[in-house]
């Protein structure tokens, strides 16, 4: 049975009419740039996360870049982040003139290890960028404590984790992205809240960061042709905002469905490989479902077997950032971040989307089980 990694069309029929009507409305008004649909979506998205403000931008990469600038991160600063993420997290740190510093990850969560973060702090450290990888919440209690102790900014890369939650201090349920000074999001189609094209957003509770972000996304201007600073052309498209407002109403249900798929995967794969752990103080958004094997040979074999059967799969990420050619100048080498080195060689991700059927789940898990038997 062929199983795709994601199926954007599976969730479309129930919302098709509403989406097509909304798009038609924007077309008829022709308010394509920062139309009222953008402001409406920003309000809804901020409210959903319990945040004061949201600024819609062109994509998740721009969201990171502008969040860094608006927070005051600049040339000469060091920013500590995970080496086990998409390069957007670190390239934007470099692009504002700062230096990405990679700390090691936790062997169970694959997210930043707070102990390693603390060891990387120098006089130049300005910020920590936790990445809630695959939708799994970072240890925000520990990271916020480190940030507070050393007076550092925290920008959460929440691209893979919208609808994920964390019980801060064991008491308050907070949406991911609304714990640090800002949280950044991507609406790339394959994310939890996907647009029908590119899109992104930043949330914050800080008045000054919010005002700066609104300027940055629109060439540094509040009033047309008055530029208090240089900025970017990075606005959330009005058509995408109209679609996102509709999809936002369904996203919590979709995350519940993803969690149900994850529970079925975990049950079927018990004892076969290491499935993701879902802690009691967190809600996983399951943007990706990533499993780990006890050897690279087993992982590679499983991947090969699934691919032969037409079951999509992907390694997120096959080469950690400290080992990428783009960061050769930082001098990172194998062995510097041993946990990350071991994890990247032994994980891979299975198909994950809300509408995955029981038959598809069985086909995927049977294939993984068979591959392990062959490898044993
Ligand atoms: C997708 C992603 C981004 C970038 O988002 P785009 O909208 O594709 O620019 C940034 N960080 C992480 C962790 C991502 O997964």
Short mmCIF file of C-alpha atoms and ligand atoms in Angstrom, two decimals:
data_model
loop_
_atom_site.label_atom_id
_atom_site.label_comp_id
_atom_site.label_asym_id
_atom_site.label_seq_id
_atom_site.Cartn_x
_atom_site.Cartn_y
_atom_site.Cartn_z
CA UNK A 1 0.00 0.00 0.00
CA UNK A 2 1.39 3.39 -0.98
CA UNK A 3 1.34 5.90 1.91
CA UNK A 4 2.40 9.54 1.41
CA UNK A 5 4.27 11.58 4.03
CA UNK A 6 1.45 14.14 4.16
CA UNK A 7 -1.80 14.42 2.22
CA UNK A 8 -2.82 18.05 1.91
CA UNK A 9 -6.00 17.15 0.04
CA UNK A 10 -7.31 14.63 2.60
CA UNK A 11 -8.61 17.39 4.88
CA UNK A 12 -9.85 19.62 2.08
CA UNK A 13 -13.36 18.36 1.15
CA UNK A 14 -15.04 19.43 4.44
CA UNK A 15 -13.75 23.02 4.07
CA UNK A 16 -13.69 23.35 0.27
CA UNK A 17 -16.81 25.51 -0.10
CA UNK A 18 -15.86 27.85 2.70
CA UNK A 19 -12.30 28.27 1.38
CA UNK A 20 -13.42 28.89 -2.19
CA UNK A 21 -15.96 31.50 -1.05
CA UNK A 22 -13.34 33.26 1.09
CA UNK A 23 -10.83 33.36 -1.76
CA UNK A 24 -13.49 34.70 -4.11
CA UNK A 25 -14.32 37.47 -1.64
CA UNK A 26 -10.67 38.59 -1.56
CA UNK A 27 -10.50 38.44 -5.36
CA UNK A 28 -13.62 40.59 -5.67
CA UNK A 29 -12.34 43.15 -3.16
CA UNK A 30 -8.82 43.03 -4.66
CA UNK A 31 -7.36 44.00 -1.25
CA UNK A 32 -4.37 41.74 -1.83
CA UNK A 33 -1.76 43.55 0.29
CA UNK A 34 -2.47 43.72 4.05
CA UNK A 35 -6.22 43.46 3.52
CA UNK A 36 -8.53 43.24 6.54
CA UNK A 37 -8.35 39.42 6.39
CA UNK A 38 -4.72 39.69 7.57
CA UNK A 39 -5.64 41.75 10.65
CA UNK A 40 -8.54 39.38 11.36
CA UNK A 41 -6.31 36.31 11.21
CA UNK A 42 -3.62 37.97 13.34
CA UNK A 43 -6.20 38.68 16.03
CA UNK A 44 -7.50 35.10 15.93
CA UNK A 45 -4.02 33.57 15.94
CA UNK A 46 -2.85 35.70 18.90
CA UNK A 47 -6.04 34.82 20.82
CA UNK A 48 -5.65 31.11 20.07
CA UNK A 49 -2.16 31.18 21.61
CA UNK A 50 -3.19 33.41 24.51
CA UNK A 51 -0.75 36.08 23.27
CA UNK A 52 -1.27 39.83 23.12
CA UNK A 53 -0.01 40.32 19.56
CA UNK A 54 0.53 38.52 16.28
CA UNK A 55 2.22 39.86 13.14
CA UNK A 56 1.63 37.93 9.91
CA UNK A 57 4.65 37.67 7.61
CA UNK A 58 5.64 35.99 4.34
CA UNK A 59 7.10 32.74 5.79
CA UNK A 60 8.58 31.12 8.87
CA UNK A 61 12.14 32.01 7.93
CA UNK A 62 11.34 35.72 7.72
CA UNK A 63 9.47 35.36 11.02
CA UNK A 64 12.70 34.21 12.69
CA UNK A 65 14.85 36.89 11.02
CA UNK A 66 12.51 39.71 11.98
CA UNK A 67 11.96 38.36 15.50
CA UNK A 68 15.74 38.46 16.01
CA UNK A 69 16.04 42.03 14.72
CA UNK A 70 13.01 43.27 16.66
CA UNK A 71 14.43 41.70 19.85
CA UNK A 72 17.67 43.60 19.34
CA UNK A 73 19.94 40.70 18.34
CA UNK A 74 22.78 42.09 16.25
CA UNK A 75 26.32 41.81 14.96
CA UNK A 76 28.72 40.35 17.49
CA UNK A 77 26.05 38.54 19.52
CA UNK A 78 26.06 34.81 20.07
CA UNK A 79 22.78 32.91 19.88
CA UNK A 80 22.55 29.38 21.27
CA UNK A 81 20.33 26.97 19.38
CA UNK A 82 19.90 23.33 18.42
CA UNK A 83 22.07 21.69 15.76
CA UNK A 84 19.19 19.31 15.07
CA UNK A 85 16.77 21.52 13.15
CA UNK A 86 16.10 22.97 9.72
CA UNK A 87 18.77 25.46 8.61
CA UNK A 88 16.24 28.34 8.69
CA UNK A 89 16.76 28.47 12.47
CA UNK A 90 20.48 29.19 12.19
CA UNK A 91 20.84 30.93 8.83
CA UNK A 92 18.63 33.75 10.10
CA UNK A 93 20.86 34.12 13.17
CA UNK A 94 23.84 34.62 10.83
CA UNK A 95 21.83 36.91 8.55
CA UNK A 96 21.29 39.45 11.34
CA UNK A 97 25.05 39.45 11.95
CA UNK A 98 25.06 37.19 15.01
CA UNK A 99 26.81 33.82 15.40
CA UNK A 100 24.88 30.60 15.89
CA UNK A 101 26.29 28.46 18.71
CA UNK A 102 25.11 24.86 18.68
CA UNK A 103 24.47 23.08 21.98
CA UNK A 104 23.86 19.35 22.26
CA UNK A 105 20.42 17.75 22.37
CA UNK A 106 18.62 15.45 24.78
CA UNK A 107 18.70 11.75 23.78
CA UNK A 108 14.99 11.23 24.55
CA UNK A 109 13.34 14.44 23.32
CA UNK A 110 15.91 15.37 20.61
CA UNK A 111 15.47 18.98 21.78
CA UNK A 112 18.08 21.34 23.28
CA UNK A 113 19.71 19.91 26.41
CA UNK A 114 19.60 22.74 28.99
CA UNK A 115 22.84 21.52 30.63
CA UNK A 116 24.69 21.80 27.32
CA UNK A 117 23.11 25.23 26.69
CA UNK A 118 24.43 26.53 30.00
CA UNK A 119 27.95 25.33 29.13
CA UNK A 120 27.89 27.32 25.87
CA UNK A 121 27.13 30.67 27.52
CA UNK A 122 29.82 33.35 27.13
CA UNK A 123 29.94 37.12 27.64
CA UNK A 124 28.67 37.52 24.09
CA UNK A 125 25.60 35.29 24.47
CA UNK A 126 22.46 37.27 23.83
CA UNK A 127 19.69 34.76 23.21
CA UNK A 128 18.53 31.15 23.23
CA UNK A 129 16.43 29.79 20.37
CA UNK A 130 14.61 26.63 21.48
CA UNK A 131 13.22 24.62 18.56
CA UNK A 132 10.23 22.45 19.44
CA UNK A 133 11.31 19.73 17.04
CA UNK A 134 8.59 17.61 15.39
CA UNK A 135 6.12 19.38 17.73
CA UNK A 136 7.71 18.09 20.93
CA UNK A 137 7.95 20.84 23.57
CA UNK A 138 11.42 21.82 24.76
CA UNK A 139 12.20 21.78 28.49
CA UNK A 140 10.98 25.37 28.85
CA UNK A 141 11.18 25.47 32.66
CA UNK A 142 14.92 24.78 32.53
CA UNK A 143 15.58 26.99 29.49
CA UNK A 144 13.65 29.97 30.89
CA UNK A 145 15.47 29.60 34.22
CA UNK A 146 18.84 29.75 32.38
CA UNK A 147 17.66 32.72 30.32
CA UNK A 148 16.49 34.60 33.42
CA UNK A 149 19.69 33.84 35.32
CA UNK A 150 21.90 35.12 32.48
CA UNK A 151 19.55 37.85 31.23
CA UNK A 152 19.07 36.29 27.77
CA UNK A 153 16.29 36.64 25.24
CA UNK A 154 14.28 33.59 24.23
CA UNK A 155 12.85 33.30 20.72
CA UNK A 156 10.93 30.05 20.28
CA UNK A 157 11.09 28.47 16.82
CA UNK A 158 7.57 27.08 16.85
CA UNK A 159 7.45 26.29 13.10
CA UNK A 160 6.71 22.61 13.81
CA UNK A 161 4.78 23.02 17.02
CA UNK A 162 1.69 25.19 16.70
CA UNK A 163 -1.01 23.73 19.03
CA UNK A 164 1.69 22.11 21.16
CA UNK A 165 1.45 23.03 24.84
CA UNK A 166 3.66 22.97 27.92
CA UNK A 167 2.71 23.05 31.59
CA UNK A 168 5.01 25.83 32.77
CA UNK A 169 6.20 25.38 36.36
CA UNK A 170 3.94 22.32 36.49
CA UNK A 171 0.95 24.69 36.77
CA UNK A 172 0.04 26.86 33.78
CA UNK A 173 -0.70 25.30 30.40
CA UNK A 174 0.91 27.56 27.83
CA UNK A 175 0.87 27.27 24.07
CA UNK A 176 4.37 26.83 22.66
CA UNK A 177 5.65 30.09 21.25
CA UNK A 178 3.98 32.07 24.03
CA UNK A 179 6.57 31.33 26.72
CA UNK A 180 9.68 33.21 25.49
CA UNK A 181 9.88 36.85 24.34
CA UNK A 182 8.52 35.87 20.93
CA UNK A 183 7.45 32.75 19.12
CA UNK A 184 7.77 32.27 15.38
CA UNK A 185 5.55 30.14 13.13
CA UNK A 186 5.51 28.80 9.60
CA UNK A 187 2.37 28.17 7.58
CA UNK A 188 4.26 26.17 4.94
CA UNK A 189 1.65 23.67 3.67
CA UNK A 190 3.11 20.67 5.55
CA UNK A 191 3.09 22.33 8.99
CA UNK A 192 0.31 21.84 11.55
CA UNK A 193 -1.51 24.92 10.27
CA UNK A 194 -0.63 24.95 6.59
CA UNK A 195 -1.56 27.67 4.13
CA UNK A 196 -2.09 27.05 0.42
CA UNK A 197 1.31 28.57 -0.23
CA UNK A 198 3.86 30.27 2.02
CA UNK A 199 3.05 32.15 5.20
CA UNK A 200 4.41 32.84 8.67
CA UNK A 201 3.78 34.74 11.88
CA UNK A 202 5.36 35.97 15.09
CA UNK A 203 3.56 36.26 18.41
CA UNK A 204 4.69 38.38 21.35
CA UNK A 205 3.38 40.07 24.47
CA UNK A 206 5.91 42.91 24.19
CA UNK A 207 4.53 46.23 22.89
CA UNK A 208 7.87 47.41 21.53
CA UNK A 209 8.73 44.18 19.72
CA UNK A 210 5.24 44.21 18.20
CA UNK A 211 5.53 47.77 16.89
CA UNK A 212 8.98 47.06 15.43
CA UNK A 213 7.79 43.86 13.74
CA UNK A 214 4.91 45.69 12.05
CA UNK A 215 7.41 48.13 10.61
CA UNK A 216 10.03 45.55 9.66
CA UNK A 217 7.64 43.51 7.52
CA UNK A 218 6.71 46.61 5.53
CA UNK A 219 10.02 48.33 4.63
CA UNK A 220 10.42 49.92 8.07
CA UNK A 221 7.43 52.18 7.65
CA UNK A 222 4.23 52.84 9.61
CA UNK A 223 3.09 55.65 7.36
CA UNK A 224 3.66 55.12 3.64
CA UNK A 225 7.01 56.52 2.41
CA UNK A 226 8.09 57.46 5.96
CA UNK A 227 10.87 55.03 6.95
CA UNK A 228 12.15 55.12 10.53
CA UNK A 229 14.33 52.09 9.74
CA UNK A 230 15.14 49.71 6.93
CA UNK A 231 12.92 46.67 6.74
CA UNK A 232 11.74 43.95 4.41
CA UNK A 233 8.96 43.16 2.01
CA UNK A 234 7.52 40.32 4.06
CA UNK A 235 3.79 40.55 4.54
CA UNK A 236 1.34 37.70 5.03
CA UNK A 237 -0.66 37.48 1.80
CA UNK A 238 -4.35 38.41 2.15
CA UNK A 239 -5.55 35.30 0.28
CA UNK A 240 -3.49 33.07 2.59
CA UNK A 241 -4.80 34.90 5.67
CA UNK A 242 -8.39 34.29 4.56
CA UNK A 243 -7.65 30.56 4.13
CA UNK A 244 -5.73 30.35 7.42
CA UNK A 245 -8.69 31.79 9.36
CA UNK A 246 -10.83 28.91 8.11
CA UNK A 247 -8.20 26.23 8.76
CA UNK A 248 -7.52 27.66 12.23
CA UNK A 249 -11.03 26.61 13.32
CA UNK A 250 -10.13 22.96 12.64
CA UNK A 251 -6.52 22.82 13.80
CA UNK A 252 -7.15 21.66 17.39
CA UNK A 253 -9.22 18.74 16.12
CA UNK A 254 -6.46 17.93 13.61
CA UNK A 255 -3.87 17.86 16.40
CA UNK A 256 -6.10 15.48 18.39
CA UNK A 257 -6.29 13.27 15.29
CA UNK A 258 -2.49 13.39 14.92
CA UNK A 259 -2.15 12.36 18.58
CA UNK A 260 -4.55 9.45 17.97
CA UNK A 261 -2.47 8.30 14.98
CA UNK A 262 0.67 8.61 17.14
CA UNK A 263 -0.87 6.46 19.89
CA UNK A 264 -1.71 3.73 17.34
CA UNK A 265 1.81 3.87 15.89
CA UNK A 266 3.34 3.62 19.38
CA UNK A 267 1.15 0.65 20.33
CA UNK A 268 2.04 -1.26 17.16
CA UNK A 269 5.76 -0.45 17.38
CA UNK A 270 6.22 -1.35 21.06
CA UNK A 271 9.50 -3.23 21.46
CA UNK A 272 10.40 -2.78 17.78
CA UNK A 273 11.98 0.67 17.94
CA UNK A 274 11.88 3.75 20.17
CA UNK A 275 8.70 5.74 19.53
CA UNK A 276 8.37 9.39 20.64
CA UNK A 277 7.73 9.82 24.35
CA UNK A 278 4.80 12.03 25.27
CA UNK A 279 5.41 13.58 28.68
CA UNK A 280 2.63 14.35 31.16
CA UNK A 281 3.49 18.06 31.30
CA UNK A 282 3.19 18.61 27.56
CA UNK A 283 1.02 18.23 24.49
CA UNK A 284 2.89 17.11 21.38
CA UNK A 285 1.62 18.62 18.12
CA UNK A 286 3.00 15.70 16.08
CA UNK A 287 3.97 17.67 13.01
CA UNK A 288 6.27 14.70 12.40
CA UNK A 289 6.34 11.18 13.88
CA UNK A 290 9.96 10.18 14.42
CA UNK A 291 11.19 6.80 15.58
CA UNK A 292 14.66 5.71 16.66
CA UNK A 293 16.54 2.43 16.21
CA UNK A 294 19.42 0.98 18.21
CA UNK A 295 21.73 1.04 15.20
CA UNK A 296 22.26 2.96 11.99
CA UNK A 297 22.11 -0.34 10.05
CA UNK A 298 18.60 -1.03 11.38
CA UNK A 299 17.46 2.49 10.59
CA UNK A 300 18.88 2.41 7.07
CA UNK A 301 17.37 -1.01 6.48
CA UNK A 302 13.92 0.12 7.66
CA UNK A 303 14.09 3.16 5.46
CA UNK A 304 15.04 1.11 2.43
CA UNK A 305 12.27 -1.41 3.06
CA UNK A 306 9.55 1.25 3.44
CA UNK A 307 10.72 3.05 0.32
CA UNK A 308 10.57 -0.19 -1.67
CA UNK A 309 6.96 -0.66 -0.56
CA UNK A 310 6.00 2.87 -1.60
CA UNK A 311 5.69 4.09 2.00
CA UNK A 312 7.07 7.62 2.22
CA UNK A 313 9.62 8.39 4.93
CA UNK A 314 12.19 11.05 5.65
CA UNK A 315 15.15 11.68 7.92
CA UNK A 316 14.69 14.98 9.75
CA UNK A 317 17.63 15.75 9.63
CA UNK A 318 20.35 13.57 8.05
CA UNK A 319 23.22 16.04 8.63
CA UNK A 320 23.12 18.12 11.80
CA UNK A 321 23.90 21.80 11.35
CA UNK A 322 27.29 21.77 13.14
CA UNK A 323 28.47 19.31 10.47
CA UNK A 324 27.12 21.19 7.44
CA UNK A 325 29.50 22.72 4.93
CA UNK A 326 27.76 26.07 5.43
CA UNK A 327 29.10 26.10 9.01
CA UNK A 328 32.62 24.79 8.33
CA UNK A 329 33.92 28.23 9.39
CA UNK A 330 32.57 27.59 12.91
CA UNK A 331 34.90 24.59 13.17
CA UNK A 332 32.30 22.04 14.29
CA UNK A 333 33.24 18.37 13.91
CA UNK A 334 31.88 14.93 14.66
CA UNK A 335 32.21 14.18 18.35
CA UNK A 336 31.61 17.77 19.53
CA UNK A 337 27.92 17.11 20.12
CA UNK A 338 27.87 13.35 20.65
CA UNK A 339 24.17 12.93 21.40
CA UNK A 340 23.18 14.78 18.25
CA UNK A 341 25.68 12.76 16.19
CA UNK A 342 24.15 9.50 17.44
CA UNK A 343 20.53 10.62 17.03
CA UNK A 344 20.87 11.83 13.44
CA UNK A 345 22.21 8.39 12.43
CA UNK A 346 19.41 6.38 14.04
CA UNK A 347 16.10 8.25 13.52
CA UNK A 348 13.65 8.63 10.70
CA UNK A 349 10.10 9.87 10.34
CA UNK A 350 6.99 8.01 9.25
CA UNK A 351 3.99 9.37 7.35
CA UNK A 352 1.96 11.67 9.63
CA UNK A 353 -1.24 13.57 8.95
CA UNK A 354 -4.62 13.71 10.70
CA UNK A 355 -6.55 11.53 8.24
CA UNK A 356 -4.16 8.52 8.15
CA UNK A 357 -6.38 5.41 8.16
CA UNK A 358 -6.00 2.32 10.34
CA UNK A 359 -5.14 0.31 7.21
CA UNK A 360 -2.38 2.78 6.34
CA UNK A 361 -1.07 2.76 9.91
CA UNK A 362 -0.96 -1.05 9.83
CA UNK A 363 0.86 -1.06 6.49
CA UNK A 364 3.48 1.34 7.85
CA UNK A 365 4.01 -0.42 11.18
CA UNK A 366 4.06 -3.90 9.58
CA UNK A 367 6.76 -2.67 7.22
CA UNK A 368 8.86 -1.34 10.10
CA UNK A 369 8.44 -4.63 12.02
CA UNK A 370 9.39 -6.72 8.98
CA UNK A 371 12.49 -4.62 8.36
CA UNK A 372 13.70 -5.17 11.92
CA UNK A 373 13.15 -8.94 11.66
CA UNK A 374 15.23 -9.04 8.49
CA UNK A 375 17.99 -6.94 10.07
CA UNK A 376 18.13 -9.06 13.25
C1 LIG B 1 9.62 25.01 8.34
C2 LIG B 1 10.58 25.50 9.34
C3 LIG B 1 11.09 26.81 9.32
C4 LIG B 1 10.91 27.76 8.15
O1 LIG B 1 9.62 28.01 7.76
P1 LIG B 1 9.33 28.48 6.24
O2 LIG B 1 7.91 28.93 6.30
O3 LIG B 1 9.52 27.29 5.36
O4 LIG B 1 10.25 29.59 5.92
C5 LIG B 1 11.88 27.23 10.37
N1 LIG B 1 12.20 26.40 11.38
C6 LIG B 1 11.76 25.12 11.43
C7 LIG B 1 12.14 24.26 12.58
C8 LIG B 1 10.95 24.62 10.39
O5 LIG B 1 10.54 23.35 10.44
#
